[in-house]
Tab-separated table of C-alpha atoms in Angstrom:
chain	number	residue	atom	x	y	z
A	1	MET	CA	-0.002	0.135	-0.535
A	2	GLN	CA	2.566	2.251	1.175
A	3	VAL	CA	4.440	1.874	-2.910
A	4	GLU	CA	0.692	2.629	-4.300
A	5	VAL	CA	0.781	5.788	-3.014
A	6	MET	CA	4.377	5.868	-2.922
A	7	LYS	CA	3.186	6.021	-6.528
A	8	ASN	CA	0.315	8.745	-6.702
A	9	ILE	CA	2.820	10.931	-5.224
A	10	LEU	CA	5.585	10.799	-7.981
A	11	GLY	CA	3.036	9.880	-11.053
A	12	GLU	CA	1.403	13.506	-9.050
A	13	ASN	CA	4.994	15.449	-9.208
A	14	ASP	CA	5.770	14.867	-13.105
A	15	SER	CA	2.907	15.811	-13.953
A	16	ILE	CA	3.310	19.031	-12.215
A	17	ALA	CA	6.909	18.910	-13.649
A	18	GLU	CA	6.039	18.825	-17.084
A	19	ASP	CA	3.460	21.607	-16.664
A	20	ASN	CA	7.090	23.818	-15.203
A	21	ARG	CA	9.171	22.768	-17.718
A	22	LYS	CA	6.679	23.688	-20.028
A	23	PHE	CA	6.277	27.358	-17.880
A	24	PHE	CA	9.973	27.434	-18.268
A	25	HIS	CA	11.077	26.545	-21.433
A	26	ASP	CA	8.594	28.784	-23.120
A	27	LYS	CA	10.585	31.652	-20.921
A	28	LYS	CA	13.304	30.392	-22.099
A	29	ILE	CA	14.928	29.487	-19.150
A	30	PHE	CA	17.445	27.135	-18.619
A	31	VAL	CA	17.126	25.458	-15.211
A	32	LEU	CA	19.800	23.353	-13.370
A	33	ASN	CA	18.633	21.112	-10.224
A	34	LEU	CA	21.869	21.083	-8.297
A	35	MET	CA	22.064	18.585	-6.091
A	36	GLY	CA	24.275	16.280	-3.063
A	37	SER	CA	24.340	15.071	0.283
A	38	PRO	CA	24.384	17.968	3.315
A	39	GLY	CA	28.131	19.782	3.748
A	40	ALA	CA	28.999	18.498	0.140
A	41	GLY	CA	29.228	22.236	-0.359
A	42	LYS	CA	26.327	22.926	-2.508
A	43	THR	CA	26.008	27.084	-1.736
A	44	SER	CA	29.836	27.318	-1.631
A	45	LEU	CA	29.941	26.749	-5.041
A	46	LEU	CA	27.342	28.594	-5.841
A	47	GLU	CA	28.905	31.532	-3.813
A	48	LYS	CA	31.721	31.158	-5.779
A	49	SER	CA	30.601	30.988	-9.522
A	50	ILE	CA	28.204	33.324	-8.671
A	51	GLU	CA	30.915	36.356	-9.036
A	52	GLN	CA	31.953	35.115	-12.116
A	53	LEU	CA	28.385	34.596	-13.679
A	54	LYS	CA	26.390	37.425	-12.458
A	55	SER	CA	27.961	40.103	-15.005
A	56	LYS	CA	26.866	37.011	-18.164
A	57	LEU	CA	23.985	35.542	-17.533
A	58	ASN	CA	20.370	36.691	-15.877
A	59	LEU	CA	20.991	34.221	-12.911
A	60	ALA	CA	18.332	33.840	-9.868
A	61	ILE	CA	18.276	31.152	-7.200
A	62	ILE	CA	15.974	28.786	-5.269
A	63	GLU	CA	17.000	27.459	-2.270
A	64	GLY	CA	15.987	24.265	-0.635
A	65	ASP	CA	16.155	23.289	2.950
A	66	LEU	CA	14.432	22.319	6.264
A	67	PHE	CA	13.505	25.459	8.222
A	68	THR	CA	16.805	27.910	8.178
A	69	ALA	CA	17.020	30.314	5.293
A	70	LYS	CA	20.859	30.391	5.892
A	71	ASP	CA	21.633	29.760	2.840
A	72	ALA	CA	19.650	32.107	0.841
A	73	GLU	CA	21.173	35.155	3.628
A	74	ARG	CA	24.155	33.866	1.628
A	75	ILE	CA	23.461	34.324	-1.766
A	76	ASP	CA	21.486	37.380	-0.924
A	77	LYS	CA	24.435	39.371	-0.612
A	78	LEU	CA	25.897	38.703	-3.423
A	79	GLY	CA	22.748	40.761	-5.350
A	80	ILE	CA	21.627	38.128	-6.713
A	81	PRO	CA	17.497	37.165	-6.603
A	82	VAL	CA	17.130	34.331	-4.369
A	83	VAL	CA	14.140	32.463	-3.374
A	84	GLN	CA	13.528	30.501	0.133
A	85	ILE	CA	11.527	27.121	0.318
A	86	ASN	CA	11.363	25.576	3.638
A	87	THR	CA	10.078	21.691	3.248
A	88	MET	CA	9.374	21.906	7.361
A	89	GLY	CA	11.133	18.766	7.945
A	90	GLY	CA	11.060	17.328	3.891
A	91	CYS	CA	13.715	15.694	2.999
A	92	HIS	CA	14.059	17.002	-0.957
A	93	LEU	CA	11.819	19.885	-2.730
A	94	ASP	CA	8.949	18.870	-5.111
A	95	ALA	CA	7.317	20.190	-8.118
A	96	PRO	CA	4.700	21.742	-6.552
A	97	MET	CA	7.228	23.641	-4.110
A	98	ILE	CA	8.972	25.233	-7.255
A	99	GLN	CA	5.457	25.547	-9.103
A	100	LYS	CA	4.667	28.048	-6.659
A	101	VAL	CA	7.660	30.528	-6.145
A	102	THR	CA	7.944	30.935	-9.832
A	103	ASN	CA	5.625	34.052	-9.225
A	104	ASP	CA	7.979	35.203	-6.407
A	105	LEU	CA	10.832	35.575	-9.183
A	106	ASP	CA	10.480	38.175	-12.086
A	107	ILE	CA	11.160	35.500	-14.364
A	108	ASP	CA	11.486	37.500	-17.948
A	109	SER	CA	14.375	39.278	-16.611
A	110	LEU	CA	16.181	35.922	-16.498
A	111	ASP	CA	18.479	33.445	-18.461
A	112	ALA	CA	18.501	31.122	-16.090
A	113	VAL	CA	17.659	29.177	-12.307
A	114	ILE	CA	19.702	27.121	-10.334
A	115	ILE	CA	17.849	25.450	-7.852
A	116	GLU	CA	20.079	23.706	-4.942
A	117	ASN	CA	18.048	21.098	-3.207
A	118	VAL	CA	17.905	20.104	0.625
A	119	GLY	CA	21.279	18.189	1.317
A	120	ASN	CA	20.032	14.695	0.439
A	121	LEU	CA	22.081	12.017	-1.935
A	122	VAL	CA	18.938	9.809	-1.457
A	123	CYS	CA	15.139	11.019	-2.241
A	124	PRO	CA	15.714	14.565	-4.212
A	125	ALA	CA	17.005	12.325	-7.320
A	126	GLU	CA	13.616	10.387	-7.279
A	127	PHE	CA	11.683	13.711	-7.669
A	128	GLU	CA	11.244	15.991	-11.165
A	129	LEU	CA	11.502	19.339	-10.940
A	130	GLY	CA	10.642	20.552	-14.657
A	131	GLU	CA	14.560	21.326	-14.483
A	132	ASN	CA	16.713	21.350	-18.146
A	133	LYS	CA	19.424	19.272	-16.016
A	134	LYS	CA	20.816	17.624	-13.129
A	135	ALA	CA	24.090	18.381	-10.919
A	136	VAL	CA	25.661	16.407	-8.172
A	137	VAL	CA	27.752	17.985	-5.808
A	138	LEU	CA	30.275	14.568	-4.118
A	139	SER	CA	32.759	16.510	-1.643
A	140	ILE	CA	35.527	13.634	-1.704
A	141	THR	CA	35.947	13.588	2.125
A	142	GLU	CA	32.705	11.292	2.076
A	143	GLY	CA	34.685	8.785	0.654
A	144	GLU	CA	35.016	6.823	-2.654
A	145	ASP	CA	32.290	4.230	-1.996
A	146	LYS	CA	29.079	6.639	-2.304
A	147	PRO	CA	28.564	6.572	-5.989
A	148	SER	CA	27.743	2.726	-5.668
A	149	LYS	CA	26.039	3.371	-2.717
A	150	TYR	CA	23.764	5.846	-3.586
A	151	PRO	CA	23.806	5.066	-7.532
A	152	LEU	CA	20.529	7.192	-8.760
A	153	ILE	CA	21.202	10.437	-8.153
A	154	PHE	CA	24.880	10.048	-10.425
A	155	LYS	CA	23.088	8.254	-13.013
A	156	GLU	CA	20.735	10.968	-13.567
A	157	SER	CA	22.749	14.108	-13.061
A	158	SER	CA	24.024	15.692	-16.274
A	159	LEU	CA	27.833	17.271	-14.616
A	160	ILE	CA	29.261	15.645	-11.181
A	161	VAL	CA	30.878	17.895	-9.085
A	162	LEU	CA	33.826	16.714	-6.698
A	163	ASN	CA	33.938	19.004	-4.602
A	164	LYS	CA	36.511	19.912	-1.905
A	165	ILE	CA	39.368	18.550	-4.035
A	166	ASP	CA	41.777	20.844	-2.110
A	167	LEU	CA	41.450	17.976	0.949
A	168	LEU	CA	42.711	15.332	-1.528
A	169	PRO	CA	46.619	14.657	-0.143
A	170	TYR	CA	44.875	14.899	3.946
A	171	LEU	CA	42.583	11.219	2.695
A	172	ASN	CA	42.587	8.533	2.159
A	173	PHE	CA	40.300	9.068	-1.729
A	174	ASP	CA	41.677	7.027	-5.187
A	175	LEU	CA	40.437	9.897	-7.890
A	176	GLU	CA	40.893	8.224	-10.595
A	177	ARG	CA	39.366	4.996	-9.472
A	178	VAL	CA	36.786	7.203	-8.676
A	179	LYS	CA	36.450	9.064	-10.973
A	180	LYS	CA	36.839	5.873	-14.000
A	181	GLU	CA	33.842	4.343	-11.751
A	182	LEU	CA	32.312	7.306	-12.238
A	183	SER	CA	32.398	7.284	-16.423
A	184	VAL	CA	31.258	3.566	-16.788
A	185	MET	CA	28.180	4.043	-14.394
A	186	ASN	CA	27.244	7.493	-16.277
A	187	PRO	CA	29.366	7.462	-19.454
A	188	ARG	CA	27.490	10.948	-20.759
A	189	ALA	CA	28.275	12.947	-17.354
A	190	LYS	CA	30.770	15.882	-17.465
A	191	ILE	CA	32.478	15.165	-14.473
A	192	ILE	CA	34.627	18.178	-12.941
A	193	GLU	CA	37.379	18.045	-9.667
A	194	VAL	CA	37.127	21.827	-7.970
A	195	SER	CA	37.999	23.423	-4.569
A	196	ALA	CA	35.106	26.042	-3.519
A	197	THR	CA	37.800	26.750	-0.761
A	198	THR	CA	40.266	27.795	-3.520
A	199	GLY	CA	38.967	28.057	-6.600
A	200	GLN	CA	39.798	25.714	-8.614
A	201	GLY	CA	37.407	23.869	-11.088
A	202	ILE	CA	35.003	26.823	-10.671
A	203	SER	CA	35.495	28.724	-14.102
A	204	GLU	CA	35.072	25.159	-15.451
A	205	PHE	CA	31.960	24.690	-13.054
A	206	CYS	CA	30.889	28.413	-14.856
A	207	GLU	CA	31.381	27.735	-18.451
A	208	TRP	CA	29.221	24.716	-18.067
A	209	ILE	CA	26.698	26.223	-17.208
A	210	ARG	CA	26.706	28.990	-20.162
A	211	ASN	CA	27.403	26.548	-22.254
A	212	GLU	CA	24.201	24.616	-21.127
A	213	VAL	CA	22.199	27.899	-20.940
A	214	GLU	CA	23.354	29.125	-24.653
A	215	HIS	CA	22.971	25.600	-26.425
A	216	GLU	CA	19.564	24.289	-24.798
A	217	ALA	CA	17.470	24.236	-27.837
A	218	PHE	CA	14.823	27.185	-27.357
B	1	MET	CA	-3.928	13.890	2.108
B	2	GLN	CA	-0.218	13.486	2.045
B	3	VAL	CA	-0.143	14.660	5.817
B	4	GLU	CA	-2.580	11.927	6.265
B	5	VAL	CA	-0.985	8.637	4.730
B	6	MET	CA	2.306	10.474	6.535
B	7	LYS	CA	0.553	10.277	9.664
B	8	ASN	CA	-0.250	6.227	8.986
B	9	ILE	CA	2.849	5.061	7.960
B	10	LEU	CA	4.682	6.545	11.195
B	11	GLY	CA	1.497	5.425	13.111
B	12	GLU	CA	1.997	2.373	12.197
B	13	ASN	CA	6.143	2.541	12.565
B	14	ASP	CA	5.674	3.092	15.991
B	15	SER	CA	3.038	0.618	16.991
B	16	ILE	CA	6.228	-1.661	16.072
B	17	ALA	CA	8.679	0.182	16.930
B	18	GLU	CA	6.971	-0.749	20.545
B	19	ASP	CA	7.171	-4.376	19.551
B	20	ASN	CA	10.738	-4.267	18.683
B	21	ARG	CA	11.585	-2.000	21.851
B	22	LYS	CA	9.860	-4.918	24.545
B	23	PHE	CA	11.638	-7.945	22.426
B	24	PHE	CA	14.836	-6.172	22.876
B	25	HIS	CA	14.480	-5.419	25.948
B	26	ASP	CA	13.361	-8.969	27.291
B	27	LYS	CA	16.336	-10.528	25.322
B	28	LYS	CA	18.022	-7.875	27.561
B	29	ILE	CA	19.945	-6.245	24.551
B	30	PHE	CA	21.030	-2.374	24.242
B	31	VAL	CA	20.261	-1.101	20.422
B	32	LEU	CA	21.864	2.085	19.594
B	33	ASN	CA	20.276	3.737	16.402
B	34	LEU	CA	23.497	4.901	14.159
B	35	MET	CA	22.913	7.925	12.067
B	36	GLY	CA	24.260	10.222	10.287
B	37	SER	CA	25.181	11.590	6.322
B	38	PRO	CA	26.222	10.051	3.213
B	39	GLY	CA	30.304	9.805	4.447
B	40	ALA	CA	29.909	11.258	7.795
B	41	GLY	CA	31.991	7.551	8.645
B	42	LYS	CA	29.287	6.006	10.380
B	43	THR	CA	30.848	2.343	9.021
B	44	SER	CA	34.881	3.752	9.590
B	45	LEU	CA	33.667	4.263	13.367
B	46	LEU	CA	31.991	1.234	14.079
B	47	GLU	CA	35.191	-0.880	12.366
B	48	LYS	CA	37.279	0.955	14.550
B	49	SER	CA	35.319	0.336	17.590
B	50	ILE	CA	34.265	-3.027	17.458
B	51	GLU	CA	37.959	-3.874	17.632
B	52	GLN	CA	37.623	-2.891	21.114
B	53	LEU	CA	34.546	-3.808	22.069
B	54	LYS	CA	34.145	-7.214	21.065
B	55	SER	CA	36.292	-8.571	23.828
B	56	LYS	CA	34.027	-6.947	26.085
B	57	LEU	CA	30.629	-6.951	24.669
B	58	ASN	CA	28.521	-9.680	22.333
B	59	LEU	CA	27.332	-7.492	19.885
B	60	ALA	CA	25.597	-7.193	16.780
B	61	ILE	CA	25.455	-4.843	13.623
B	62	ILE	CA	22.446	-4.584	11.805
B	63	GLU	CA	23.433	-2.613	8.316
B	64	GLY	CA	20.826	-0.398	6.268
B	65	ASP	CA	21.783	0.152	3.465
B	66	LEU	CA	19.748	1.222	-0.378
B	67	PHE	CA	21.598	-1.313	-2.514
B	68	THR	CA	24.565	-2.833	-1.578
B	69	ALA	CA	26.553	-4.987	1.119
B	70	LYS	CA	29.523	-2.870	1.191
B	71	ASP	CA	28.997	-2.050	4.500
B	72	ALA	CA	27.907	-4.994	6.052
B	73	GLU	CA	31.130	-6.699	4.110
B	74	ARG	CA	33.575	-4.589	5.762
B	75	ILE	CA	31.826	-5.526	9.500
B	76	ASP	CA	31.724	-9.342	8.369
B	77	LYS	CA	35.771	-9.039	8.343
B	78	LEU	CA	36.395	-8.033	12.092
B	79	GLY	CA	34.245	-11.485	13.142
B	80	ILE	CA	31.425	-10.175	14.729
B	81	PRO	CA	27.338	-11.047	13.627
B	82	VAL	CA	26.238	-8.604	10.884
B	83	VAL	CA	23.218	-7.985	8.778
B	84	GLN	CA	22.393	-6.412	6.026
B	85	ILE	CA	18.753	-4.389	5.296
B	86	ASN	CA	18.538	-3.051	1.614
B	87	THR	CA	16.068	-0.798	1.351
B	88	MET	CA	16.095	-0.884	-2.477
B	89	GLY	CA	15.745	3.134	-2.474
B	90	GLY	CA	14.511	4.169	0.112
B	91	CYS	CA	15.809	6.382	2.244
B	92	HIS	CA	15.874	5.242	5.788
B	93	LEU	CA	15.418	2.147	7.949
B	94	ASP	CA	12.119	1.716	9.823
B	95	ALA	CA	10.594	-0.545	12.592
B	96	PRO	CA	9.739	-3.320	10.237
B	97	MET	CA	12.564	-4.238	8.156
B	98	ILE	CA	14.310	-4.708	12.282
B	99	GLN	CA	11.549	-6.334	13.155
B	100	LYS	CA	12.061	-8.553	10.058
B	101	VAL	CA	16.186	-9.282	11.164
B	102	THR	CA	15.918	-9.898	13.923
B	103	ASN	CA	15.232	-13.986	13.544
B	104	ASP	CA	18.502	-13.922	11.400
B	105	LEU	CA	20.357	-13.011	14.839
B	106	ASP	CA	21.597	-15.166	17.291
B	107	ILE	CA	20.125	-13.071	19.614
B	108	ASP	CA	20.011	-14.763	22.886
B	109	SER	CA	24.183	-14.662	23.020
B	110	LEU	CA	23.966	-11.346	22.455
B	111	ASP	CA	24.533	-7.405	24.649
B	112	ALA	CA	24.178	-4.942	22.474
B	113	VAL	CA	23.207	-4.359	19.127
B	114	ILE	CA	24.018	-1.527	17.008
B	115	ILE	CA	21.732	-0.608	13.905
B	116	GLU	CA	24.154	2.092	11.252
B	117	ASN	CA	20.937	3.306	9.495
B	118	VAL	CA	20.486	5.025	5.787
B	119	GLY	CA	23.373	7.915	5.330
B	120	ASN	CA	20.254	10.625	5.555
B	121	LEU	CA	20.307	13.571	8.424
B	122	VAL	CA	16.799	13.948	7.578
B	123	CYS	CA	14.414	10.778	7.256
B	124	PRO	CA	15.819	8.788	9.762
B	125	ALA	CA	15.601	10.835	12.722
B	126	GLU	CA	11.431	10.225	12.071
B	127	PHE	CA	11.421	6.750	11.959
B	128	GLU	CA	11.718	5.077	15.206
B	129	LEU	CA	12.920	1.814	15.527
B	130	GLY	CA	12.753	0.049	18.677
B	131	GLU	CA	16.339	1.764	19.850
B	132	ASN	CA	17.146	2.684	23.226
B	133	LYS	CA	19.228	5.528	21.924
B	134	LYS	CA	19.986	7.366	18.967
B	135	ALA	CA	23.837	8.855	17.835
B	136	VAL	CA	24.480	10.952	14.855
B	137	VAL	CA	27.628	10.894	13.586
B	138	LEU	CA	28.622	14.476	12.314
B	139	SER	CA	31.436	14.773	10.049
B	140	ILE	CA	33.363	17.626	10.671
B	141	THR	CA	33.920	18.377	6.616
B	142	GLU	CA	30.248	18.859	6.559
B	143	GLY	CA	30.498	22.134	7.845
B	144	GLU	CA	29.216	24.805	10.764
B	145	ASP	CA	25.444	24.547	10.065
B	146	LYS	CA	24.724	21.078	9.700
B	147	PRO	CA	23.277	21.167	13.891
B	148	SER	CA	20.472	24.294	13.372
B	149	LYS	CA	19.909	23.299	9.166
B	150	TYR	CA	18.643	19.431	10.698
B	151	PRO	CA	17.605	20.225	13.905
B	152	LEU	CA	15.647	16.813	14.675
B	153	ILE	CA	18.666	14.240	14.220
B	154	PHE	CA	20.489	16.717	16.788
B	155	LYS	CA	18.017	17.162	19.315
B	156	GLU	CA	16.813	13.820	19.650
B	157	SER	CA	20.257	12.051	20.080
B	158	SER	CA	21.794	11.098	22.953
B	159	LEU	CA	25.634	10.981	21.616
B	160	ILE	CA	27.275	13.485	19.069
B	161	VAL	CA	29.878	12.098	17.121
B	162	LEU	CA	32.671	15.071	15.995
B	163	ASN	CA	33.976	13.220	13.663
B	164	LYS	CA	37.000	13.387	10.780
B	165	ILE	CA	38.727	15.778	14.040
B	166	ASP	CA	42.453	15.424	12.068
B	167	LEU	CA	41.559	17.330	9.610
B	168	LEU	CA	40.051	20.524	11.869
B	169	PRO	CA	43.339	22.433	10.418
B	170	TYR	CA	42.788	22.472	6.797
B	171	LEU	CA	39.605	23.680	7.304
B	172	ASN	CA	37.054	26.554	8.059
B	173	PHE	CA	35.277	25.079	10.925
B	174	ASP	CA	35.058	26.588	14.485
B	175	LEU	CA	34.294	23.492	16.843
B	176	GLU	CA	33.403	25.393	20.071
B	177	ARG	CA	31.235	27.594	18.676
B	178	VAL	CA	29.425	24.129	17.346
B	179	LYS	CA	29.868	22.133	20.494
B	180	LYS	CA	28.626	25.335	22.289
B	181	GLU	CA	25.703	25.006	19.783
B	182	LEU	CA	25.022	21.843	20.445
B	183	SER	CA	24.841	22.105	23.947
B	184	VAL	CA	22.506	24.795	23.803
B	185	MET	CA	19.947	22.406	21.350
B	186	ASN	CA	20.038	18.964	23.077
B	187	PRO	CA	21.509	19.535	26.608
B	188	ARG	CA	21.324	16.450	27.519
B	189	ALA	CA	23.331	15.002	24.548
B	190	LYS	CA	27.256	14.139	25.230
B	191	ILE	CA	29.309	15.276	22.929
B	192	ILE	CA	33.067	13.598	21.435
B	193	GLU	CA	35.572	14.005	19.479
B	194	VAL	CA	36.425	11.543	17.039
B	195	SER	CA	38.915	10.510	14.359
B	196	ALA	CA	38.584	7.584	12.944
B	197	THR	CA	41.776	7.569	10.601
B	198	THR	CA	44.179	8.467	14.041
B	199	GLY	CA	41.865	6.530	16.362
B	200	GLN	CA	41.103	9.683	18.677
B	201	GLY	CA	38.167	9.401	20.654
B	202	ILE	CA	37.306	6.315	19.286
B	203	SER	CA	38.046	4.414	23.402
B	204	GLU	CA	35.373	7.242	24.715
B	205	PHE	CA	33.203	6.707	22.388
B	206	CYS	CA	33.276	2.459	23.003
B	207	GLU	CA	33.225	3.752	27.056
B	208	TRP	CA	30.459	5.817	26.119
B	209	ILE	CA	28.592	2.014	24.545
B	210	ARG	CA	29.757	0.164	27.212
B	211	ASN	CA	28.168	2.562	29.910
B	212	GLU	CA	25.065	2.575	28.445
B	213	VAL	CA	25.196	-1.473	27.748
B	214	GLU	CA	25.778	-1.650	31.560
B	215	HIS	CA	22.735	0.654	32.399
B	216	GLU	CA	20.548	0.100	30.870
B	217	ALA	CA	17.744	-0.646	33.675
B	218	PHE	CA	17.434	-4.552	32.340
């Protein structure tokens, strides 16, 4: 019975996600669903990237979080539009939540929206939001076994960001082995190494976003 | 309607959790529900601790994971009983899953069972398993803001393990501030600093477990 309920919830979500997708497409907006564990460094990655992106793109951020507006406050300081969604304990964003907040953005002025999902390597991958692409941030401090233990999120992502790469010398983490495993698991995904602390790889992340915005078949 | 369904699911879970609690109590077994993000270091903490605990306690481990048996295989190598639960994509363990696997353990020989929950800082805190105590492992690489962003799991835990403490010199992490925040958020929780890599704090974790086993009012 739980399975049946889950199917209904997902079915309803997918239908609203399609509405969102059509809405954003009509407005010619590229939408990225950015996922990852708690503490993978999603907000830090955005902070660093916004500095480079904001002069070239009209970008807005939708922040998903359980209760606080901490991440939205961090983004707001950078002078780009940001909307906070609080899931009130819920472990992922869903399509109706996104639909509800689109009115809070000056949609017609935007080229791209990045949605930072709730910190969670499981549930967010199951809920379409109406995005063009999914990306996952994996901090290398989380360990080599995460892709094989949480395969769905890595299989569904078009971009895999290996973050906190500056800590590599202090960890037991075989970077080449993990990259190889990821490329077998998801051959079409681009993999980039990033440090939101040192700035390494941030340009590459920004370039990927800008390419996606340009090449999206609007 | 989703809220109503959730209430029913939680109600049913709580009732089976009570059965589990009574079952373990009658068998005089202390049960710990060990939670934390993906990559917080739950399995590594157990590996290090089992070396110290296994000569003093009859201990078994229940491993929760989405698909793989990787963690159970790591524990099995240490020569103590381990049972794997695969949630098949589910983001937390629940009480019926625990009830089902109790027959796979030689229950009458045991003093304690540690249940390693699915790597997730949100959902596991909502589902009682029938445990005596909850503990949460937070890797300091996850960042200072995790307690305030994911309060439930930290409020419900009797023990908070700050792991990967060996990486402190390489991080922007104000340890004293976080410990103070945690002690305000949950004054009854014990907080210990651990490195599963260097072994720091492992004895303290083991002593906490042994104290709980001894002082549990059986």
